Coordinates of C-alpha atoms and ligand atoms in Angstrom, one line a residue:
X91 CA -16.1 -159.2 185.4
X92 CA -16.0 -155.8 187.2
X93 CA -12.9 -154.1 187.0
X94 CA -12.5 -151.8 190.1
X95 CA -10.2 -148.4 189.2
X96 CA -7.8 -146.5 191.1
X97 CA -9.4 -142.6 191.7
X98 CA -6.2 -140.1 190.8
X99 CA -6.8 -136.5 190.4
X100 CA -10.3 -136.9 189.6
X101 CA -10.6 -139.6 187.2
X102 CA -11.1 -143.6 187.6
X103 CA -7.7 -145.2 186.4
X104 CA -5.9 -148.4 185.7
X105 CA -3.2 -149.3 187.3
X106 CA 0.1 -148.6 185.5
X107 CA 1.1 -152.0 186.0
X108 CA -2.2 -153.7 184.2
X109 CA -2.0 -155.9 187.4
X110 CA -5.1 -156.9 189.5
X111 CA -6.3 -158.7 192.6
X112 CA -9.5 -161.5 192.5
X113 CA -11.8 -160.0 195.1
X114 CA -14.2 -162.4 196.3
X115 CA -17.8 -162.7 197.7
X116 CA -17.2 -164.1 201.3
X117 CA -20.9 -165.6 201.5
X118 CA -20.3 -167.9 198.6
X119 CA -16.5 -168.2 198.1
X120 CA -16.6 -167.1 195.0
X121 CA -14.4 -164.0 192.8
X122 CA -17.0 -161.9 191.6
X123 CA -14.6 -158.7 190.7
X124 CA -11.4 -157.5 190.6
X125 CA -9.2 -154.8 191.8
X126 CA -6.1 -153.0 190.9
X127 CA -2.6 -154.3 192.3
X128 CA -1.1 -151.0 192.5
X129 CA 2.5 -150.0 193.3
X130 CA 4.5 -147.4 194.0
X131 CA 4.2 -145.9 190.7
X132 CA 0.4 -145.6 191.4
X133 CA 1.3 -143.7 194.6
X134 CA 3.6 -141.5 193.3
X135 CA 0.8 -140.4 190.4
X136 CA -1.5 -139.9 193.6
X137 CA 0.9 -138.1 195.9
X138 CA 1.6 -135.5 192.5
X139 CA -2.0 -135.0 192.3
X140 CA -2.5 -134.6 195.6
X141 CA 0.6 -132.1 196.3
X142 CA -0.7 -130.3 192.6
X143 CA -4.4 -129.7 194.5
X144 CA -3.2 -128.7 197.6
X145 CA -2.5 -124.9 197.4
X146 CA -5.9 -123.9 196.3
X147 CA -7.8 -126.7 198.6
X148 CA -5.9 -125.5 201.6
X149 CA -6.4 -121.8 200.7
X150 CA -10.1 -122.5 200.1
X151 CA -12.4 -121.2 203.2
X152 CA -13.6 -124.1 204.9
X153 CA -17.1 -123.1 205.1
X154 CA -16.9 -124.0 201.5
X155 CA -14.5 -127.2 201.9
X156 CA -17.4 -128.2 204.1
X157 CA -20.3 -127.7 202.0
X158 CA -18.3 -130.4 199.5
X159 CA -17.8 -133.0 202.3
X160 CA -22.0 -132.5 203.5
X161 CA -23.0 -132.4 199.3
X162 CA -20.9 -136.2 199.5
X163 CA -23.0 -137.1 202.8
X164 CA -26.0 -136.5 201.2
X165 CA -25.2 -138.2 197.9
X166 CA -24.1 -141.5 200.4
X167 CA -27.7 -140.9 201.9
X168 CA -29.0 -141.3 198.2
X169 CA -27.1 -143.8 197.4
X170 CA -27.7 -145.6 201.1
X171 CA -29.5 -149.0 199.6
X172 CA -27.2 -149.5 196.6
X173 CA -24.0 -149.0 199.1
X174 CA -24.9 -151.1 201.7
X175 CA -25.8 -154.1 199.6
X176 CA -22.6 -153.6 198.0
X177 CA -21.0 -153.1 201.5
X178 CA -22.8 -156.4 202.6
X179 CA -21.5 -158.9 199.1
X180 CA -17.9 -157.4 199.9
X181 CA -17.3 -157.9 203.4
X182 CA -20.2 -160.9 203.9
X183 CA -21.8 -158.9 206.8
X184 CA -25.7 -159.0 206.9
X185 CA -27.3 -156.4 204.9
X186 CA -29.3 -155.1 207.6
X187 CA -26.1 -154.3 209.0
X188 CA -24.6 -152.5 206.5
X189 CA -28.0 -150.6 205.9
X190 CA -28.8 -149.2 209.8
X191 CA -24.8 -149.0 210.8
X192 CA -22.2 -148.8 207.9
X193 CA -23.5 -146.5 205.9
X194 CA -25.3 -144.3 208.1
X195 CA -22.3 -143.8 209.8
X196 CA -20.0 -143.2 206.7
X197 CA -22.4 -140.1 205.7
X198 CA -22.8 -139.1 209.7
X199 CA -18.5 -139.0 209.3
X200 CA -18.7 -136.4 206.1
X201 CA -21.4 -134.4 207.9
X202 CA -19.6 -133.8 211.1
X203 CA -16.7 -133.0 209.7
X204 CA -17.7 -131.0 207.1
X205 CA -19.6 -128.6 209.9
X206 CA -17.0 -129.4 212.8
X207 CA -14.4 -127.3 210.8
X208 CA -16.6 -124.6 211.1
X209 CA -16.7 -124.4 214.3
X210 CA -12.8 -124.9 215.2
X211 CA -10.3 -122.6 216.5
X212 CA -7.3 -122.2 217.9
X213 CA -6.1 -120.6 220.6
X214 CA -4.7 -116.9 221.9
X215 CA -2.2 -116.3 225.0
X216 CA -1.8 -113.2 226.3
X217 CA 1.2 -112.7 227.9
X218 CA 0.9 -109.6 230.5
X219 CA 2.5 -106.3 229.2
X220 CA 4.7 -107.9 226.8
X221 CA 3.1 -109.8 224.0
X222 CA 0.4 -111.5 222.6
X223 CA 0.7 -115.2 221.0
X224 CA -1.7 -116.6 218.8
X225 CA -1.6 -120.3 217.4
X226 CA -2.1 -120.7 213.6
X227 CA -3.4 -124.6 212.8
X228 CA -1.7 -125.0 209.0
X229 CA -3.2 -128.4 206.9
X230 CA 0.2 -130.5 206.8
X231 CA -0.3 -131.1 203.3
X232 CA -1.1 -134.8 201.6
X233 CA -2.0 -137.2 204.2
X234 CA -1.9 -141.1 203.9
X235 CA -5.4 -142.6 205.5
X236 CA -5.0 -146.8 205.1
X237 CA -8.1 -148.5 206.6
X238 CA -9.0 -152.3 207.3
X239 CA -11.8 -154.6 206.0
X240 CA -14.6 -154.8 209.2
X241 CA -15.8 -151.5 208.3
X242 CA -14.6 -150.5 205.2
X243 CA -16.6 -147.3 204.3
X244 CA -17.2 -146.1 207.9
X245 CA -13.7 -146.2 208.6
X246 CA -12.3 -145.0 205.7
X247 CA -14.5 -141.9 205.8
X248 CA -13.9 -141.6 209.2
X249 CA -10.1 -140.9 208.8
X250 CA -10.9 -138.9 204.8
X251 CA -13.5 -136.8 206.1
X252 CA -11.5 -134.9 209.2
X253 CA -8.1 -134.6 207.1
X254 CA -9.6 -133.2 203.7
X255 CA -12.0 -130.8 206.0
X256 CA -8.8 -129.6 208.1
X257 CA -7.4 -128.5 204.3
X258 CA -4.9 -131.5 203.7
X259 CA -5.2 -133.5 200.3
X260 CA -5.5 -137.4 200.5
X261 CA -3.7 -140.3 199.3
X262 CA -5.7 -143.0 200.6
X263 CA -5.4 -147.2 200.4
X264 CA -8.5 -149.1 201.3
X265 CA -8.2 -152.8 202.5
X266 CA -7.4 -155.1 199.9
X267 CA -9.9 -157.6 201.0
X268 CA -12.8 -154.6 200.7
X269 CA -12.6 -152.9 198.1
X270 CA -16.0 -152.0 196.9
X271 CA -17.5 -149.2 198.7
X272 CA -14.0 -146.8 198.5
X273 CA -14.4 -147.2 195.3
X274 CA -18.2 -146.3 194.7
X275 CA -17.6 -143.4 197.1
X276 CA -14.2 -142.3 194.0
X277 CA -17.6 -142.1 191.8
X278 CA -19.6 -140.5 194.2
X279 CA -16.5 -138.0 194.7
X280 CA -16.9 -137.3 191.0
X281 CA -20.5 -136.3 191.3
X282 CA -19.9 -134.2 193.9
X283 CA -17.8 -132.0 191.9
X284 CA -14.6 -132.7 194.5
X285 CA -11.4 -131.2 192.7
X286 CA -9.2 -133.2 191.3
X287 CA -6.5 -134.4 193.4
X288 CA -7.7 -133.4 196.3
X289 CA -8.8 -137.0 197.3
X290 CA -7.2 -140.2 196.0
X291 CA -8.0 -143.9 196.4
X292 CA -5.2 -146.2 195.6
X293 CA -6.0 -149.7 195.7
X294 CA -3.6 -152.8 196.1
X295 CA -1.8 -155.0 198.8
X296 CA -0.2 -153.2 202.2
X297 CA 3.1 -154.6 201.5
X298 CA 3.1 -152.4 198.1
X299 CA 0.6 -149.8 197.8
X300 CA 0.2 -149.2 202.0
X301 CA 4.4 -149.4 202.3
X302 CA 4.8 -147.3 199.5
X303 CA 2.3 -144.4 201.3
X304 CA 4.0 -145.1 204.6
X305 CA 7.8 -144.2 203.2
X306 CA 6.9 -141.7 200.4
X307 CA 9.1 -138.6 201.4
X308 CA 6.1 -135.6 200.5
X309 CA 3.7 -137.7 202.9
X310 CA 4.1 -136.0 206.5
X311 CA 0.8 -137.1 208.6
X312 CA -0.6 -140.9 208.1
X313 CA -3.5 -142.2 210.2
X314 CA -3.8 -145.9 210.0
X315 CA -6.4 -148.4 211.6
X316 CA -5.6 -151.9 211.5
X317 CA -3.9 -154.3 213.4
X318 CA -1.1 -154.1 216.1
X319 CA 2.0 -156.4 214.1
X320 CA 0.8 -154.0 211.2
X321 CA 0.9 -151.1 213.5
X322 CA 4.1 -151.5 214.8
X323 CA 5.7 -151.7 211.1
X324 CA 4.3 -148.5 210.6
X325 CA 5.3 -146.8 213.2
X326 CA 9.0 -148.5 213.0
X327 CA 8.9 -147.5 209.3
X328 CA 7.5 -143.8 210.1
X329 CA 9.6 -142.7 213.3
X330 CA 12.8 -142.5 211.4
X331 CA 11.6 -139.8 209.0
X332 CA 9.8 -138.3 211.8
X333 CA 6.3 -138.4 210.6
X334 CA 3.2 -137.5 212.6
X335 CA 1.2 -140.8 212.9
X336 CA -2.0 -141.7 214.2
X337 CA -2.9 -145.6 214.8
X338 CA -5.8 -146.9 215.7
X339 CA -4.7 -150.4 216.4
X340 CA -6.7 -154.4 217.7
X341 CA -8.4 -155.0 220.7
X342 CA -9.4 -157.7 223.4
X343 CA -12.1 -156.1 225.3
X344 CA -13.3 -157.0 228.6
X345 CA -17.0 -156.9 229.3
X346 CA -17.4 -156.8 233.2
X347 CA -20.8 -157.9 234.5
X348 CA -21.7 -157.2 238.3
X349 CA -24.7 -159.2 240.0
X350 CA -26.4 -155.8 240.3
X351 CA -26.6 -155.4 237.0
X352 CA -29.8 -154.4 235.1
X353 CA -30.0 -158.7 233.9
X354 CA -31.8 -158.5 230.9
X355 CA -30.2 -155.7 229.4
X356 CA -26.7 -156.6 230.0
X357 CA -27.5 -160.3 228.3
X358 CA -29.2 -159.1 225.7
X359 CA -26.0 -156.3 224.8
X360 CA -23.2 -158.6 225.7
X361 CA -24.8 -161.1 223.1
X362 CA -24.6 -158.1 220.6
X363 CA -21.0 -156.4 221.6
X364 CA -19.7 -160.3 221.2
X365 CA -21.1 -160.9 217.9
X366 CA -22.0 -158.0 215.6
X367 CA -19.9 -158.1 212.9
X368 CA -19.3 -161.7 213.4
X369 CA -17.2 -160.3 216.2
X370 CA -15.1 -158.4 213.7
X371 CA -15.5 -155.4 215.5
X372 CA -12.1 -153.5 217.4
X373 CA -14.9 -152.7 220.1
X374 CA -16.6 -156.5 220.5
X375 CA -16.2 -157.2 224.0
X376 CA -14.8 -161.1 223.6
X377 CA -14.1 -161.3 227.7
X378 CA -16.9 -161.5 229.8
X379 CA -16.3 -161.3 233.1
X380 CA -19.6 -161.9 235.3
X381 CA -19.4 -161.6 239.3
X382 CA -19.6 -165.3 240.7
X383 CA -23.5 -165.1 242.3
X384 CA -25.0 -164.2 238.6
X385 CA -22.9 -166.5 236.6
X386 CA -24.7 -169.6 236.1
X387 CA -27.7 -167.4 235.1
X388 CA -25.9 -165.2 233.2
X389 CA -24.3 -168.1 231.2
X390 CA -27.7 -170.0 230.8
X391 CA -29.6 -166.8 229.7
X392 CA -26.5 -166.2 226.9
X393 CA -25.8 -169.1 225.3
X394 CA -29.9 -169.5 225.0
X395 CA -29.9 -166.1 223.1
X396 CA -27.0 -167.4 221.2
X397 CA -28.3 -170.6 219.8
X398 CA -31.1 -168.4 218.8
X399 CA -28.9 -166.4 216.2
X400 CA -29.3 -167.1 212.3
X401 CA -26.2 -167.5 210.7
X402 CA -26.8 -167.6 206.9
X403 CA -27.3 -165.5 203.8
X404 CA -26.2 -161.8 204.3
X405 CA -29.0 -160.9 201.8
X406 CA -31.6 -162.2 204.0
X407 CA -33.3 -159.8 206.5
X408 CA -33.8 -162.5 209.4
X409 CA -29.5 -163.6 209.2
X410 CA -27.8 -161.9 212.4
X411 CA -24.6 -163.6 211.3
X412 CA -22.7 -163.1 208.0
X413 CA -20.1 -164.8 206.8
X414 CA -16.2 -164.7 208.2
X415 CA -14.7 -161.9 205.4
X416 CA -12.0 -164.4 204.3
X417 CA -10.8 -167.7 204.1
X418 CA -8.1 -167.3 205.4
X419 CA -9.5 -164.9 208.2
X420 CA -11.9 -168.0 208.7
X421 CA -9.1 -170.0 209.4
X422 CA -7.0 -168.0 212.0
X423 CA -10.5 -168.3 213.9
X424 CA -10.8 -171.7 214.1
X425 CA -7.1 -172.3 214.7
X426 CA -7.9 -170.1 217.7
X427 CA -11.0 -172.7 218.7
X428 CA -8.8 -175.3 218.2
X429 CA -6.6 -173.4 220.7
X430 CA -8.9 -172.5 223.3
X431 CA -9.7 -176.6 223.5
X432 CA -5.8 -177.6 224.3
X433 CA -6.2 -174.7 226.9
X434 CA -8.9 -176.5 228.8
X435 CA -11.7 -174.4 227.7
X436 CA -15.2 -175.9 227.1
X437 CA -17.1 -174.7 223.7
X438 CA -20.3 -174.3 225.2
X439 CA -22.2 -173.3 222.2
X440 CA -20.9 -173.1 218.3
X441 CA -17.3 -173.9 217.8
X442 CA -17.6 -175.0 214.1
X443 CA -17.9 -174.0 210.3
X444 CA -21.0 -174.0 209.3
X445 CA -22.4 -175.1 206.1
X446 CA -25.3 -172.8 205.1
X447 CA -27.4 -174.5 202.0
X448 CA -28.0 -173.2 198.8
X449 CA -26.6 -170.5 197.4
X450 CA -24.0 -170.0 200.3
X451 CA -22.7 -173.3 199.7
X452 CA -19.4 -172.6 199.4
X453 CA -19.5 -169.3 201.8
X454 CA -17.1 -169.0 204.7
X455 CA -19.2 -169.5 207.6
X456 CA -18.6 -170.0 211.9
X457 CA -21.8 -170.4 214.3
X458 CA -21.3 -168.1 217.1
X459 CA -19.0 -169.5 219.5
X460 CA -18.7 -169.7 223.7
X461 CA -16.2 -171.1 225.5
X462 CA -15.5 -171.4 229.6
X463 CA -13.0 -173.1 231.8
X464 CA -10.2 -170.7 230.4
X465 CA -7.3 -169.1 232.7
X466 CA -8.1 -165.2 232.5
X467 CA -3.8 -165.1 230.9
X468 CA -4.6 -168.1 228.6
X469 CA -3.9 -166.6 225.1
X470 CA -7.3 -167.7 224.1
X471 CA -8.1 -164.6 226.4
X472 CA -5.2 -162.4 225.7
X473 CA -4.8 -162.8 222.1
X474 CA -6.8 -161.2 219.6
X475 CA -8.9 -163.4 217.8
X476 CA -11.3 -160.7 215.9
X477 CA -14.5 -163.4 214.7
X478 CA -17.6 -164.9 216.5
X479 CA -15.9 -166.4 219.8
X480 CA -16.4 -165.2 223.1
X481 CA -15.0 -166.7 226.8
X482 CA -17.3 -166.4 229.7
X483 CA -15.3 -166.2 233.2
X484 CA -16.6 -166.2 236.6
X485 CA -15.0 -163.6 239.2
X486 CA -15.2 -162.9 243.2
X487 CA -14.1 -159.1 243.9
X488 CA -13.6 -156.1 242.3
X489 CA -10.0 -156.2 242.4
X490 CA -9.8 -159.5 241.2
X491 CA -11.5 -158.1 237.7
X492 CA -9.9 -155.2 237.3
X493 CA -6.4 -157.6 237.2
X494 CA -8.2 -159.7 234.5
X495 CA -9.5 -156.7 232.3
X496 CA -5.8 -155.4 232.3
X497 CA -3.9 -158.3 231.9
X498 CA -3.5 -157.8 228.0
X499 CA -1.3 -156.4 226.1
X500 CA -4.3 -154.0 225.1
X501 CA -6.2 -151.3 225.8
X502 CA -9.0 -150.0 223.6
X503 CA -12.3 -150.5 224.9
X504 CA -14.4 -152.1 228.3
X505 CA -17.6 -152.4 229.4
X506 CA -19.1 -152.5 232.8
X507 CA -22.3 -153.5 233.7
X508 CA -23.3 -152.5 237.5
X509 CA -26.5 -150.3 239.6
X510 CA -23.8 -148.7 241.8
X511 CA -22.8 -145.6 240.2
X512 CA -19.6 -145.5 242.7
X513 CA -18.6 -148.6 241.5
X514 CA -19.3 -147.5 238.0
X515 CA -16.9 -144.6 238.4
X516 CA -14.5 -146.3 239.9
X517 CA -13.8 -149.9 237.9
X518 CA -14.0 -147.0 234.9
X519 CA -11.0 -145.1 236.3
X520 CA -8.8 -148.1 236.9
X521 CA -9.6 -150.5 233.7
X522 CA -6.6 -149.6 230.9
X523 CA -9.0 -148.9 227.9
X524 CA -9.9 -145.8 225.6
X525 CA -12.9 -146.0 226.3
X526 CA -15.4 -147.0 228.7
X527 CA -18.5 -147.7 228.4
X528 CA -21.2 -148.1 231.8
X529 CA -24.1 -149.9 231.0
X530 CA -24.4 -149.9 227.3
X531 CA -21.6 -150.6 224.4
X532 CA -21.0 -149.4 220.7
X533 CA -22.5 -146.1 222.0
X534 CA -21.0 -143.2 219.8
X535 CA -20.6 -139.4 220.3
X536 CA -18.5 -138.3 217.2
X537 CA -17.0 -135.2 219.5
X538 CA -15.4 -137.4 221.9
X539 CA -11.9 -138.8 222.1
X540 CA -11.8 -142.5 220.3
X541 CA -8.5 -144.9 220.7
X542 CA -6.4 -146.9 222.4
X543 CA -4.2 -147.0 225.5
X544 CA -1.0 -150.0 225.5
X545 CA -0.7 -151.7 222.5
X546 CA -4.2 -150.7 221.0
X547 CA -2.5 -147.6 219.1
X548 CA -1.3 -144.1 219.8
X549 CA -3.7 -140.8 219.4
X550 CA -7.2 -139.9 219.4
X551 CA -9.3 -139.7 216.5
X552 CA -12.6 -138.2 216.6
X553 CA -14.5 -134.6 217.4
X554 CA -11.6 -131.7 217.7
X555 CA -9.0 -134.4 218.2
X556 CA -9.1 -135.7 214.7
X557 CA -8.9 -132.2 213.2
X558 CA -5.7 -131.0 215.7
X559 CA -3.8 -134.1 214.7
X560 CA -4.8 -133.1 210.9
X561 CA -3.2 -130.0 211.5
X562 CA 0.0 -128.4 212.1
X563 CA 0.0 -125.7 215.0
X564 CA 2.5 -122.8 215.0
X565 CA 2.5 -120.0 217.9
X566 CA 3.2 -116.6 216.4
X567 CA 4.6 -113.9 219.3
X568 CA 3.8 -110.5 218.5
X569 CA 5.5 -108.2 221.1
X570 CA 3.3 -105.2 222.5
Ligands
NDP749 P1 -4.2 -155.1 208.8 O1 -3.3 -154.5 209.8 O2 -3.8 -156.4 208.3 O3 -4.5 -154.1 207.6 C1 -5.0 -152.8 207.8 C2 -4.6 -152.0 206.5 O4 -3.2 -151.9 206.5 C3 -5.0 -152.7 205.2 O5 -5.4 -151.8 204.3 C4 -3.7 -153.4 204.8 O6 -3.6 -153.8 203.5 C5 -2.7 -152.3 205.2 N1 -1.3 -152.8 205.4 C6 -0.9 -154.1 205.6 N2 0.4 -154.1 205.7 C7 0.9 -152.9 205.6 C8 2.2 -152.2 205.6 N3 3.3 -152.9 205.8 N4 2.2 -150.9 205.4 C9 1.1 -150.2 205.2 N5 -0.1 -150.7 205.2 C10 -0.2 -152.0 205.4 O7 -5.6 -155.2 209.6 P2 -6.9 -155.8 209.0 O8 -7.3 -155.2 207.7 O9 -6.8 -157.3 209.1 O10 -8.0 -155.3 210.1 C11 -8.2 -156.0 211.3 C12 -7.5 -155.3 212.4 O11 -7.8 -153.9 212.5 C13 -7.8 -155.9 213.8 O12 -6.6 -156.1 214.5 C14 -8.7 -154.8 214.4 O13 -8.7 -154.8 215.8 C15 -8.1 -153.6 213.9 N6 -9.1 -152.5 213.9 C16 -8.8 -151.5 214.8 C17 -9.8 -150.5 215.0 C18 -9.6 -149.3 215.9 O14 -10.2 -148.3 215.8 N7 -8.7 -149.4 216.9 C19 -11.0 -150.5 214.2 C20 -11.1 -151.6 213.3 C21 -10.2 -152.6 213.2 P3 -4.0 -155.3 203.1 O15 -5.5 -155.4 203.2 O16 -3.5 -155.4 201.7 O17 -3.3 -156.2 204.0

């Protein structure tokens, strides 16, 4: 069986413990490789390396710190059919998936970095008659990056790519349930003729390898993405030792449909922003909120499109929905179905495992779920559930939906579907999210600022953002 390897100053490595992890093939339940259980001693080797390569990475110019992050994109671009099939058996999502999203994105991630540092600068203030200042943005050193399971490569390369392009060196710990891709990327790092140290991938548990990145002492800067209970560890963890921290944390979206929307579109996205993924997306918009006169048509229209979905085999081009990524994932998500009945809801479509034959057999399956009836502060609708279950809720005003939309605990991302460009502009403004989108969702523009407001995390990653918080400014004031 496959043996996955930790990536340490340039070369694939056991674990010094000789312990490993079963990882297993969500779509049929079964272990099909394994991966190291690291531990602090693993991090330390890491943090050594990466503190060794630091000096000459950081001095190097970026122009050429760049070319090394677009030689990886294009080697990911090679590589783009053997990734995303390995993308797709790792995490169960469908191949398709993995091929036109995933990976596209993970390579998009190393190319914009790897040119946006070319183009960043920092700033000069003149002070009249008496001095000039000038802001000097210094790499902070080695970096933790730790990354969840729904998106494994594009989000680990999203956090990577912006901290080794701003000069910093990289400890990083990959989800423990998703292993595969970080790890084909260590070899890809390899090929690209990276230097050693300057990125490594330490793989293992968060209570071990992630807790043992979060306290090291010679790790200033971490940027996490995860969930909020992990979040808030972190941050309790980090605070104390006064550590710059980015977190990017879980989500409970609302999707706000007017009567005036544009009907076919808005069905047809909603269906797609509740379920790609499996709905194991931080942006899925799980609350639909539809104004009172389109409801019953909106509803109809939906759940139509819904039963329409193929759940099955990942591998197969005409699946839309993979499997849940674990058993135990797949059981939080039906404990939340489960929930959603006592609550008074109504499961208008889905609401079960399903059994897909064949070679899936034992795979960890759940047909795309809808449920009405719910109170807009049940916790069905507050809670974050993070698989294939959506609630549909009719409202009367605009007030009265803004009050649902922010009655969570979070604040990451919203949609709102409306004509009126007024209205538009103005449910944007008052709905507590990160981001907003108007008429679309899962829209991207890598410049612009991506995160959460409330309990959905603290920071901005993407565009300038990412490489500022990567960074270290000091203001030098030179007297005239
Ligand atoms: P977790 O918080 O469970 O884990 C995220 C990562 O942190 C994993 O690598 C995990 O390792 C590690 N970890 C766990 N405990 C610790 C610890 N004490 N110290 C350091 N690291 C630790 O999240 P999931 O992997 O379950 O991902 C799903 C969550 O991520 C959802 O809540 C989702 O909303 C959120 N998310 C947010 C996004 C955003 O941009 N805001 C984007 C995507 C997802 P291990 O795997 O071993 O537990």
């Amino acid at each position: 069986m496959l043996k996955l390897k930790n990536y340490i100053n340039g070369e694939l490595v056991e674990p010094i413990a000789r312990q490993y992890i079963s990882n297993y093939r969500p779509a049929v339940g079964v272990v099909y490789s394994l991966l190291p259980d690291s531990d602090e001693q693993d991090v330390e080797l890491a943090v050594q390396a990466a503190s060794n390569a630091f000096p000459a990475w950081a001095a190097m110019p970026a122009q050429k710190r760049g070319q090394l992050l677009l030689r990886l994109a294009d080697l990911i671009d090679q590589h783009l059919d053997y990734l995303a099939e390995a993308e797709a058996i790792d995490t169960g999502k469908p191949l398709v998936l993995a091929k036109t999203m995933d990976i596209p994105r993970a390579s998009s991630n190393m190319r914009f970095f790897g040119t946006a540092i070319q183009h960043f600068a920092s700033e000069a203030h003149v002070t009249e008659g008496s001095a000039i200042n000038y802001t000097v943005r210094h790499p902070h050193g080695v970096a933790g990056c730790i990354s969840p399971w729904n998106l494994p490569l594009y989000l680990f390369t999203w956090k990577i790519a912006p901290a080794l392009a701003a000069g910093n060196c990289v400890v990083a710990k990959p989800s423990e349930v998703t292993p595969m891709t970080a790890y084909l990327l260590s070899e890809l790092c390899q090929e690209a003729g990276l230097p050693p140290g300057v990125l490594n991938i330490v793989h293992g548990y968060g209570h071990k390898v992630g807790a043992a990145i979060v306290t090291h002492p010679k790790i200033p800067v971490l940027s996490f993405t995860g969930g909020t209970t992990t979040g808030r560890t972190i941050a309790a963890t980090a605070a104390p030792m006064f550590k710059k921290l980015s977190l990017e944390l879980g989500g409970k979206n609302p999707n706000i449909v007017f009567a005036d929307c544009d009907f076919d579109e808005a069905v047809a996205t909603s269906v797609r922003a509740a379920f790609a993924n499996q709905g194991q997306i931080c942006l899925c918009g799980s609350r639909i909120f539809v104004e009172r006169p389109l409801y019953q048509q909106f509803k109809a229209a939906f759940v139509e499109k819904v039963n329409a979905m193929v759940v099955g085999d990942p591998l197969k081009e005409s699946t839309n929905q993979g499997a849940i990524v674990s058993e135990q994932h797949l059981q939080k998500v039906l404990s939340y179905i489960e929930l959603a009945k006592t609550e008074g809801g109504t499961i208008l479509t889905g609401g079960q495992q399903v059994q897909v034959p064949g070679r899936c057999a034992g795979g960890w399956f759940i047909a795309p779920t809808v449920i009405e009836g719910l109170s807009y502060n049940s916790r069905t609708n507050t809670e974050e559930i993070f698989g294939p279950v959506v609630t549909l809720t009719p409202f009367d005003t605009e007030e009265e939906v803004i009050g649902y939309a922010n009655c969570t605990d979070y604040g990451l991302s919203a949609t709102i579907w409306t004509q009126q460009l007024a209205r538009a502009h103005r449910v944007a403004h008052q709905v507590h999210a990160g981001i907003v989108w108007v008429n679309t969702w899962l829209l991207r523009d890598l410049r612009t600022p991506f995160g959460g407001m409330k309990n959905s995390g603290i920071g901005r990653e993407g565009g300038f953002e990412a490489l500022r918080f990567f960074t270290e400014p000091q203001n030098v004031c030179v007297k005239l």
